[in-house]
mmCIF file of C-alpha atoms in Angstrom:
data_model
loop_
_atom_site.group_PDB
_atom_site.id
_atom_site.type_symbol
_atom_site.label_atom_id
_atom_site.label_comp_id
_atom_site.label_asym_id
_atom_site.label_seq_id
_atom_site.Cartn_x
_atom_site.Cartn_y
_atom_site.Cartn_z
ATOM 1 C CA UNK A 28 53.676 -53.147 -43.727
ATOM 2 C CA UNK A 29 50.437 -51.031 -42.995
ATOM 3 C CA UNK A 30 47.117 -52.731 -44.218
ATOM 4 C CA UNK A 31 44.965 -50.517 -46.430
ATOM 5 C CA UNK A 32 41.846 -49.192 -44.841
ATOM 6 C CA UNK A 33 38.812 -50.173 -46.868
ATOM 7 C CA UNK A 34 37.160 -47.102 -48.554
ATOM 8 C CA UNK A 35 33.802 -47.713 -46.815
ATOM 9 C CA UNK A 36 35.565 -47.552 -43.322
ATOM 10 C CA UNK A 37 37.616 -44.514 -44.300
ATOM 11 C CA UNK A 38 34.287 -42.780 -45.326
ATOM 12 C CA UNK A 39 32.748 -43.558 -42.078
ATOM 13 C CA UNK A 40 35.590 -42.205 -40.023
ATOM 14 C CA UNK A 41 35.583 -39.043 -42.040
ATOM 15 C CA UNK A 42 31.815 -38.588 -41.386
ATOM 16 C CA UNK A 43 32.486 -39.276 -37.694
ATOM 17 C CA UNK A 44 34.888 -36.482 -37.649
ATOM 18 C CA UNK A 45 32.568 -34.108 -39.609
ATOM 19 C CA UNK A 46 29.508 -34.636 -37.414
ATOM 20 C CA UNK A 47 30.656 -32.782 -34.307
ATOM 21 C CA UNK A 48 31.457 -29.836 -36.563
ATOM 22 C CA UNK A 49 27.760 -29.650 -37.466
ATOM 23 C CA UNK A 50 24.530 -29.973 -35.407
ATOM 24 C CA UNK A 51 25.787 -32.344 -32.857
ATOM 25 C CA UNK A 52 28.338 -29.865 -31.653
ATOM 26 C CA UNK A 53 25.651 -27.589 -30.448
ATOM 27 C CA UNK A 54 25.441 -27.518 -26.701
ATOM 28 C CA UNK A 55 22.256 -28.588 -25.124
ATOM 29 C CA UNK A 56 19.892 -25.745 -23.989
ATOM 30 C CA UNK A 57 20.443 -23.962 -21.795
ATOM 31 C CA UNK A 58 24.102 -23.641 -21.631
ATOM 32 C CA UNK A 59 24.217 -20.067 -20.199
ATOM 33 C CA UNK A 60 21.869 -17.905 -17.985
ATOM 34 C CA UNK A 61 18.337 -17.175 -19.005
ATOM 35 C CA UNK A 62 16.984 -13.532 -18.536
ATOM 36 C CA UNK A 63 13.302 -12.947 -17.752
ATOM 37 C CA UNK A 64 12.279 -9.376 -18.484
ATOM 38 C CA UNK A 65 9.604 -8.260 -16.092
ATOM 39 C CA UNK A 66 8.234 -4.719 -17.086
ATOM 40 C CA UNK A 67 6.962 -4.200 -13.585
ATOM 41 C CA UNK A 68 8.539 -2.900 -10.298
ATOM 42 C CA UNK A 69 10.441 -5.176 -7.964
ATOM 43 C CA UNK A 70 8.354 -6.169 -5.047
ATOM 44 C CA UNK A 71 5.047 -5.973 -6.992
ATOM 45 C CA UNK A 72 2.430 -8.753 -6.956
ATOM 46 C CA UNK A 73 3.602 -9.947 -10.455
ATOM 47 C CA UNK A 74 7.370 -9.731 -9.202
ATOM 48 C CA UNK A 75 6.577 -12.026 -6.367
ATOM 49 C CA UNK A 76 4.718 -14.692 -8.477
ATOM 50 C CA UNK A 77 7.353 -14.620 -11.232
ATOM 51 C CA UNK A 78 10.316 -15.057 -8.873
ATOM 52 C CA UNK A 79 8.410 -18.109 -7.178
ATOM 53 C CA UNK A 80 8.411 -19.720 -10.717
ATOM 54 C CA UNK A 81 11.880 -18.779 -11.933
ATOM 55 C CA UNK A 82 13.423 -20.127 -8.655
ATOM 56 C CA UNK A 83 12.161 -23.470 -9.539
ATOM 57 C CA UNK A 84 12.961 -23.101 -13.157
ATOM 58 C CA UNK A 85 16.573 -22.451 -12.253
ATOM 59 C CA UNK A 86 16.638 -25.693 -10.353
ATOM 60 C CA UNK A 87 14.966 -27.726 -13.106
ATOM 61 C CA UNK A 88 17.208 -26.448 -15.927
ATOM 62 C CA UNK A 89 20.316 -26.427 -13.707
ATOM 63 C CA UNK A 90 21.096 -22.827 -15.093
ATOM 64 C CA UNK A 91 20.545 -19.438 -13.625
ATOM 65 C CA UNK A 92 17.156 -17.876 -14.487
ATOM 66 C CA UNK A 93 17.404 -14.197 -13.515
ATOM 67 C CA UNK A 94 14.498 -11.800 -13.406
ATOM 68 C CA UNK A 95 15.252 -8.211 -14.632
ATOM 69 C CA UNK A 96 12.703 -5.490 -13.643
ATOM 70 C CA UNK A 97 12.623 -3.191 -16.652
ATOM 71 C CA UNK A 98 10.079 -0.430 -15.720
ATOM 72 C CA UNK A 99 8.809 2.687 -17.464
ATOM 73 C CA UNK A 100 6.155 3.897 -19.852
ATOM 74 C CA UNK A 101 3.584 1.542 -18.253
ATOM 75 C CA UNK A 102 5.687 -1.499 -19.262
ATOM 76 C CA UNK A 103 6.199 -0.668 -22.922
ATOM 77 C CA UNK A 104 9.865 -0.337 -22.340
ATOM 78 C CA UNK A 105 10.232 -3.911 -21.290
ATOM 79 C CA UNK A 106 7.818 -5.477 -23.730
ATOM 80 C CA UNK A 107 9.737 -3.576 -26.440
ATOM 81 C CA UNK A 108 12.949 -5.305 -25.303
ATOM 82 C CA UNK A 109 11.383 -8.755 -25.560
ATOM 83 C CA UNK A 110 10.086 -7.916 -29.150
ATOM 84 C CA UNK A 111 13.655 -6.993 -30.228
ATOM 85 C CA UNK A 112 15.515 -9.661 -28.431
ATOM 86 C CA UNK A 113 17.270 -12.456 -30.140
ATOM 87 C CA UNK A 114 14.779 -15.507 -30.351
ATOM 88 C CA UNK A 115 17.253 -18.004 -28.785
ATOM 89 C CA UNK A 116 15.516 -18.969 -25.705
ATOM 90 C CA UNK A 117 17.814 -16.906 -23.540
ATOM 91 C CA UNK A 118 15.477 -13.866 -23.301
ATOM 92 C CA UNK A 119 12.010 -14.366 -22.057
ATOM 93 C CA UNK A 120 9.670 -12.064 -20.409
ATOM 94 C CA UNK A 121 6.606 -12.136 -17.883
ATOM 95 C CA UNK A 122 3.905 -10.007 -19.146
ATOM 96 C CA UNK A 123 0.604 -9.161 -17.627
ATOM 97 C CA UNK A 124 -2.850 -8.578 -19.299
ATOM 98 C CA UNK A 125 -2.599 -4.748 -18.803
ATOM 99 C CA UNK A 126 0.415 -4.665 -21.036
ATOM 100 C CA UNK A 127 -0.851 -7.205 -23.650
ATOM 101 C CA UNK A 128 -4.647 -6.340 -23.896
ATOM 102 C CA UNK A 129 -5.428 -2.969 -22.363
ATOM 103 C CA UNK A 130 -2.551 -0.651 -23.422
ATOM 104 C CA UNK A 131 -2.950 -1.665 -27.199
ATOM 105 C CA UNK A 132 -6.458 -0.320 -26.920
ATOM 106 C CA UNK A 133 -5.863 2.987 -25.063
ATOM 107 C CA UNK A 134 -2.211 3.834 -26.313
ATOM 108 C CA UNK A 135 -2.308 2.856 -29.953
ATOM 109 C CA UNK A 136 0.098 5.606 -30.968
ATOM 110 C CA UNK A 137 2.609 4.391 -28.410
ATOM 111 C CA UNK A 138 2.251 0.511 -28.770
ATOM 112 C CA UNK A 139 4.374 -0.930 -31.402
ATOM 113 C CA UNK A 140 4.066 -4.532 -30.816
ATOM 114 C CA UNK A 141 1.415 -6.957 -31.945
ATOM 115 C CA UNK A 142 0.179 -9.024 -28.884
ATOM 116 C CA UNK A 143 -1.016 -11.863 -30.949
ATOM 117 C CA UNK A 144 2.017 -12.215 -33.388
ATOM 118 C CA UNK A 145 5.142 -10.981 -31.746
ATOM 119 C CA UNK A 146 5.304 -13.312 -28.665
ATOM 120 C CA UNK A 147 5.014 -17.033 -28.138
ATOM 121 C CA UNK A 148 2.892 -18.049 -25.116
ATOM 122 C CA UNK A 149 4.584 -20.509 -22.574
ATOM 123 C CA UNK A 150 2.121 -20.581 -19.781
ATOM 124 C CA UNK A 151 -0.056 -18.598 -17.413
ATOM 125 C CA UNK A 152 1.567 -18.259 -13.937
ATOM 126 C CA UNK A 153 -0.805 -16.399 -11.582
ATOM 127 C CA UNK A 154 -3.891 -14.484 -10.900
ATOM 128 C CA UNK A 155 -3.460 -11.197 -9.074
ATOM 129 C CA UNK A 156 -6.537 -10.665 -6.905
ATOM 130 C CA UNK A 157 -7.363 -6.938 -6.827
ATOM 131 C CA UNK A 158 -9.209 -5.210 -4.062
ATOM 132 C CA UNK A 159 -10.856 -1.711 -3.834
ATOM 133 C CA UNK A 160 -9.212 -0.420 -0.732
ATOM 134 C CA UNK A 161 -9.537 2.876 1.177
ATOM 135 C CA UNK A 162 -7.298 4.242 3.851
ATOM 136 C CA UNK A 163 -8.460 3.873 7.435
ATOM 137 C CA UNK A 164 -9.623 7.491 7.847
ATOM 138 C CA UNK A 165 -12.071 7.323 4.994
ATOM 139 C CA UNK A 166 -15.525 7.075 6.310
ATOM 140 C CA UNK A 167 -16.799 4.599 3.761
ATOM 141 C CA UNK A 168 -17.520 0.930 4.627
ATOM 142 C CA UNK A 169 -18.618 -0.012 1.180
ATOM 143 C CA UNK A 170 -18.884 1.079 -2.366
ATOM 144 C CA UNK A 171 -22.034 2.979 -2.110
ATOM 145 C CA UNK A 172 -20.682 5.043 0.652
ATOM 146 C CA UNK A 173 -17.506 5.682 -1.241
ATOM 147 C CA UNK A 174 -19.611 6.771 -4.301
ATOM 148 C CA UNK A 175 -21.759 9.039 -2.149
ATOM 149 C CA UNK A 176 -18.572 10.673 -0.549
ATOM 150 C CA UNK A 177 -16.975 11.066 -3.976
ATOM 151 C CA UNK A 178 -20.034 12.676 -5.495
ATOM 152 C CA UNK A 179 -20.432 15.153 -2.624
ATOM 153 C CA UNK A 180 -16.739 16.084 -2.945
ATOM 154 C CA UNK A 181 -15.835 15.848 -6.746
ATOM 155 C CA UNK A 182 -12.041 15.472 -7.267
ATOM 156 C CA UNK A 183 -11.387 15.929 -3.548
ATOM 157 C CA UNK A 184 -10.587 12.102 -2.994
ATOM 158 C CA UNK A 185 -7.201 11.031 -4.220
ATOM 159 C CA UNK A 186 -6.328 7.723 -5.769
ATOM 160 C CA UNK A 187 -3.027 6.184 -6.136
ATOM 161 C CA UNK A 188 -1.345 4.089 -8.757
ATOM 162 C CA UNK A 189 1.861 2.599 -10.024
ATOM 163 C CA UNK A 190 1.971 5.289 -12.773
ATOM 164 C CA UNK A 191 0.012 6.327 -15.924
ATOM 165 C CA UNK A 192 -1.193 3.057 -17.710
ATOM 166 C CA UNK A 193 -0.574 0.947 -14.746
ATOM 167 C CA UNK A 194 -3.208 -1.719 -13.649
ATOM 168 C CA UNK A 195 -4.285 0.420 -10.733
ATOM 169 C CA UNK A 196 -4.762 3.511 -12.864
ATOM 170 C CA UNK A 197 -6.684 1.535 -15.436
ATOM 171 C CA UNK A 198 -8.886 -0.197 -12.918
ATOM 172 C CA UNK A 199 -9.779 3.044 -11.400
ATOM 173 C CA UNK A 200 -10.418 4.804 -14.756
ATOM 174 C CA UNK A 201 -12.866 2.092 -15.594
ATOM 175 C CA UNK A 202 -14.377 2.480 -12.020
ATOM 176 C CA UNK A 203 -14.869 6.263 -12.495
ATOM 177 C CA UNK A 204 -16.315 5.891 -16.038
ATOM 178 C CA UNK A 205 -18.811 3.301 -14.923
ATOM 179 C CA UNK A 206 -19.856 4.801 -11.848
ATOM 180 C CA UNK A 207 -19.797 8.599 -12.833
ATOM 181 C CA UNK A 208 -17.514 9.803 -9.956
ATOM 182 C CA UNK A 209 -14.396 11.866 -10.130
ATOM 183 C CA UNK A 210 -11.247 10.933 -8.245
ATOM 184 C CA UNK A 211 -7.874 12.721 -8.466
ATOM 185 C CA UNK A 212 -5.054 10.651 -9.768
ATOM 186 C CA UNK A 213 -1.686 10.569 -7.772
ATOM 187 C CA UNK A 214 0.737 8.407 -9.919
ATOM 188 C CA UNK A 215 3.900 6.811 -8.254
ATOM 189 C CA UNK A 216 6.873 5.114 -9.885
ATOM 190 C CA UNK A 217 5.552 1.755 -8.810
ATOM 191 C CA UNK A 218 2.465 0.113 -7.110
ATOM 192 C CA UNK A 219 4.406 -0.737 -3.855
ATOM 193 C CA UNK A 220 5.055 2.958 -3.118
ATOM 194 C CA UNK A 221 1.433 3.849 -4.110
ATOM 195 C CA UNK A 222 0.241 0.961 -1.509
ATOM 196 C CA UNK A 223 2.397 2.388 1.148
ATOM 197 C CA UNK A 224 1.018 5.850 0.838
ATOM 198 C CA UNK A 225 -2.516 4.507 0.784
ATOM 199 C CA UNK A 226 -1.746 2.843 4.163
ATOM 200 C CA UNK A 227 -0.259 6.187 5.422
ATOM 201 C CA UNK A 228 -3.411 8.082 4.523
ATOM 202 C CA UNK A 229 -1.508 10.246 2.093
ATOM 203 C CA UNK A 230 -4.238 9.008 -0.553
ATOM 204 C CA UNK A 231 -7.515 7.800 0.170
ATOM 205 C CA UNK A 232 -8.455 5.220 -2.509
ATOM 206 C CA UNK A 233 -6.586 2.400 -4.548
ATOM 207 C CA UNK A 234 -7.329 -0.592 -6.488
ATOM 208 C CA UNK A 235 -4.777 -2.607 -4.721
ATOM 209 C CA UNK A 236 -3.473 -6.183 -5.184
ATOM 210 C CA UNK A 237 -4.201 -8.399 -2.379
ATOM 211 C CA UNK A 238 -0.450 -9.213 -1.935
ATOM 212 C CA UNK A 239 0.278 -5.410 -1.500
ATOM 213 C CA UNK A 240 -2.530 -4.963 0.896
ATOM 214 C CA UNK A 241 -1.537 -7.984 2.997
ATOM 215 C CA UNK A 242 0.880 -6.053 5.391
ATOM 216 C CA UNK A 243 -1.689 -3.366 6.084
ATOM 217 C CA UNK A 244 -4.842 -5.463 6.643
ATOM 218 C CA UNK A 245 -4.208 -6.514 10.189
ATOM 219 C CA UNK A 246 -3.764 -2.940 11.464
ATOM 220 C CA UNK A 247 -6.718 -1.806 9.405
ATOM 221 C CA UNK A 248 -4.739 1.030 7.783
ATOM 222 C CA UNK A 249 -5.974 -0.410 4.537
ATOM 223 C CA UNK A 250 -9.821 -1.188 4.360
ATOM 224 C CA UNK A 251 -10.975 -3.424 1.650
ATOM 225 C CA UNK A 252 -14.570 -2.597 0.612
ATOM 226 C CA UNK A 253 -14.901 -4.654 -2.508
ATOM 227 C CA UNK A 254 -13.308 -7.159 -4.781
ATOM 228 C CA UNK A 255 -12.519 -5.854 -8.389
ATOM 229 C CA UNK A 256 -13.193 -9.308 -10.238
ATOM 230 C CA UNK A 257 -16.429 -10.717 -11.526
ATOM 231 C CA UNK A 258 -16.701 -13.321 -8.796
ATOM 232 C CA UNK A 259 -15.913 -13.000 -5.050
ATOM 233 C CA UNK A 260 -12.398 -13.910 -4.066
ATOM 234 C CA UNK A 261 -11.795 -17.176 -2.171
ATOM 235 C CA UNK A 262 -9.674 -15.201 0.168
ATOM 236 C CA UNK A 263 -12.586 -12.846 0.984
ATOM 237 C CA UNK A 264 -15.712 -14.829 0.529
ATOM 238 C CA UNK A 265 -17.705 -12.251 2.478
ATOM 239 C CA UNK A 266 -16.378 -9.176 0.500
ATOM 240 C CA UNK A 267 -18.854 -8.241 -2.212
ATOM 241 C CA UNK A 268 -17.599 -7.384 -5.881
ATOM 242 C CA UNK A 269 -17.657 -3.877 -7.036
ATOM 243 C CA UNK A 270 -20.349 -5.022 -9.580
ATOM 244 C CA UNK A 271 -22.461 -6.466 -6.657
ATOM 245 C CA UNK A 272 -22.085 -3.122 -4.870
ATOM 246 C CA UNK A 273 -23.611 -0.720 -7.139
ATOM 247 C CA UNK A 274 -21.387 -0.555 -10.385
ATOM 248 C CA UNK A 275 -23.120 -3.168 -12.681
ATOM 249 C CA UNK A 276 -20.745 -4.979 -15.130
ATOM 250 C CA UNK A 277 -17.649 -3.774 -13.530
ATOM 251 C CA UNK A 278 -14.975 -6.526 -13.754
ATOM 252 C CA UNK A 279 -11.232 -5.876 -13.364
ATOM 253 C CA UNK A 280 -9.039 -8.928 -13.370
ATOM 254 C CA UNK A 281 -5.188 -9.108 -13.581
ATOM 255 C CA UNK A 282 -2.799 -12.061 -14.595
ATOM 256 C CA UNK A 283 0.880 -12.712 -15.337
ATOM 257 C CA UNK A 284 2.225 -15.090 -17.904
ATOM 258 C CA UNK A 285 5.502 -16.123 -19.380
ATOM 259 C CA UNK A 286 6.393 -15.440 -23.161
ATOM 260 C CA UNK A 287 9.299 -15.820 -25.599
ATOM 261 C CA UNK A 288 9.888 -13.722 -28.717
ATOM 262 C CA UNK A 289 8.487 -14.974 -31.955
ATOM 263 C CA UNK A 290 11.039 -17.149 -33.852
ATOM 264 C CA UNK A 291 12.263 -18.951 -30.694
ATOM 265 C CA UNK A 292 13.104 -22.563 -31.783
ATOM 266 C CA UNK A 293 10.167 -25.097 -31.278
ATOM 267 C CA UNK A 294 12.158 -27.455 -29.400
ATOM 268 C CA UNK A 295 13.228 -24.739 -26.898
ATOM 269 C CA UNK A 296 9.614 -23.566 -26.508
ATOM 270 C CA UNK A 297 8.359 -27.213 -25.983
ATOM 271 C CA UNK A 298 11.014 -27.857 -23.400
ATOM 272 C CA UNK A 299 10.116 -24.620 -21.471
ATOM 273 C CA UNK A 300 6.523 -25.391 -21.571
ATOM 274 C CA UNK A 301 7.135 -28.868 -20.139
ATOM 275 C CA UNK A 302 9.225 -27.663 -17.325
ATOM 276 C CA UNK A 303 6.941 -24.783 -16.346
ATOM 277 C CA UNK A 304 4.021 -27.114 -16.377
ATOM 278 C CA UNK A 305 5.810 -29.362 -13.990
ATOM 279 C CA UNK A 306 6.439 -26.466 -11.555
ATOM 280 C CA UNK A 307 2.991 -25.177 -11.685
ATOM 281 C CA UNK A 308 1.711 -28.629 -10.795
ATOM 282 C CA UNK A 309 3.550 -28.666 -7.516
ATOM 283 C CA UNK A 310 1.276 -28.217 -4.600
ATOM 284 C CA UNK A 311 3.657 -26.192 -2.705
ATOM 285 C CA UNK A 312 3.570 -23.532 -5.506
ATOM 286 C CA UNK A 313 -0.037 -22.883 -5.147
ATOM 287 C CA UNK A 314 0.454 -22.612 -1.233
ATOM 288 C CA UNK A 315 3.346 -20.310 -1.575
ATOM 289 C CA UNK A 316 1.173 -18.039 -4.005
ATOM 290 C CA UNK A 317 -1.774 -18.203 -1.737
ATOM 291 C CA UNK A 318 0.320 -17.173 1.229
ATOM 292 C CA UNK A 319 1.424 -14.085 -0.612
ATOM 293 C CA UNK A 320 -2.147 -13.160 -1.713
ATOM 294 C CA UNK A 321 -1.884 -14.450 -5.166
ATOM 295 C CA UNK A 322 -3.702 -17.317 -7.050
ATOM 296 C CA UNK A 323 -2.228 -19.961 -9.163
ATOM 297 C CA UNK A 324 -3.215 -19.621 -12.836
ATOM 298 C CA UNK A 325 -1.848 -22.788 -14.436
ATOM 299 C CA UNK A 326 -3.012 -21.962 -18.018
ATOM 300 C CA UNK A 327 -1.395 -23.883 -20.867
ATOM 301 C CA UNK A 328 -0.288 -22.076 -23.944
ATOM 302 C CA UNK A 329 -2.932 -22.721 -26.100
ATOM 303 C CA UNK A 330 -5.608 -21.537 -23.587
ATOM 304 C CA UNK A 331 -3.216 -18.578 -22.810
ATOM 305 C CA UNK A 332 -3.531 -17.460 -26.447
ATOM 306 C CA UNK A 333 -7.318 -17.457 -26.331
ATOM 307 C CA UNK A 334 -7.277 -15.635 -22.941
ATOM 308 C CA UNK A 335 -5.384 -12.767 -24.612
ATOM 309 C CA UNK A 336 -7.775 -12.769 -27.541
ATOM 310 C CA UNK A 337 -10.730 -12.633 -25.144
ATOM 311 C CA UNK A 338 -9.219 -10.024 -22.865
ATOM 312 C CA UNK A 339 -8.325 -7.868 -25.849
ATOM 313 C CA UNK A 340 -11.938 -7.946 -27.296
ATOM 314 C CA UNK A 341 -13.393 -7.242 -23.934
ATOM 315 C CA UNK A 342 -11.121 -4.164 -23.228
ATOM 316 C CA UNK A 343 -11.648 -2.982 -26.727
ATOM 317 C CA UNK A 344 -15.393 -2.743 -26.035
ATOM 318 C CA UNK A 345 -14.852 -1.305 -22.477
ATOM 319 C CA UNK A 346 -12.430 1.476 -23.661
ATOM 320 C CA UNK A 347 -14.808 2.504 -26.557
ATOM 321 C CA UNK A 348 -17.968 2.577 -24.289
ATOM 322 C CA UNK A 349 -16.350 4.122 -21.070
ATOM 323 C CA UNK A 350 -13.990 6.321 -23.229
ATOM 324 C CA UNK A 351 -11.079 5.404 -20.944
ATOM 325 C CA UNK A 352 -7.613 7.158 -21.417
ATOM 326 C CA UNK A 353 -4.205 6.226 -20.034
ATOM 327 C CA UNK A 354 -3.186 9.871 -19.709
#
């Protein structure tokens, strides 16, 4: 004869059967590969920095974290992909300040995203030191000599960039507006090709990332004549800034950071922030970045949000004062 099961035990057994069908049945994040959209060319300075971090993130999460280079329209195609992505933690993006804080100020008709509301900051990754470089045959050893040469031959000196609206283009536009010189723009489909042609002497001038200049510095095929930031680079302590060299107030800085689309679950965001912070705290990462001509920029999400606001306001004023265009 079967002993009847008391009602309280039967209810508990039924609840135990129901629980896996609800929240507990959800697999722990991540249970499939994560895609990181990078709206910049493979081999670019940002690409190098992002891949250093995603390699370690793959190890930490025990899941593939794949970088996809989505180029075009100065990065707007890639950032649009992030804005429209399902906010489930499986689509992230690495975005630079040119995309988030400069393009919205100079291409208002083309920018469809809100840099403050559409993305959730995870962490800053790296600073990208930028040099003002000239090809070896340019008879200028400093900014003053370059300005004199450009003024003597208006429009005859060419400068290369990774394309309209790229960091190199915008840095040069600001330089021309603040110095009163005219250089002719030669846009490429990526910064790497632009750097290669600078070294080959096909173009004469480029605001070039230190990482892209590295292969060409020992031969002297690319000559750095100034640093673009507001303070001297630790890698080039004897190299003056552009501002020191005769263009007062000039300051071009570039950074890359990791973001998720708005609406991504809070627990997923918190977990990603924790893991990325651990990765950025590893001494070997700073060493790898430095060896590649980059600088660690381990900025937590709250300070990253403030950096975006500060950069946006600064460029809003610069664009208005210098009448900079991305065309």
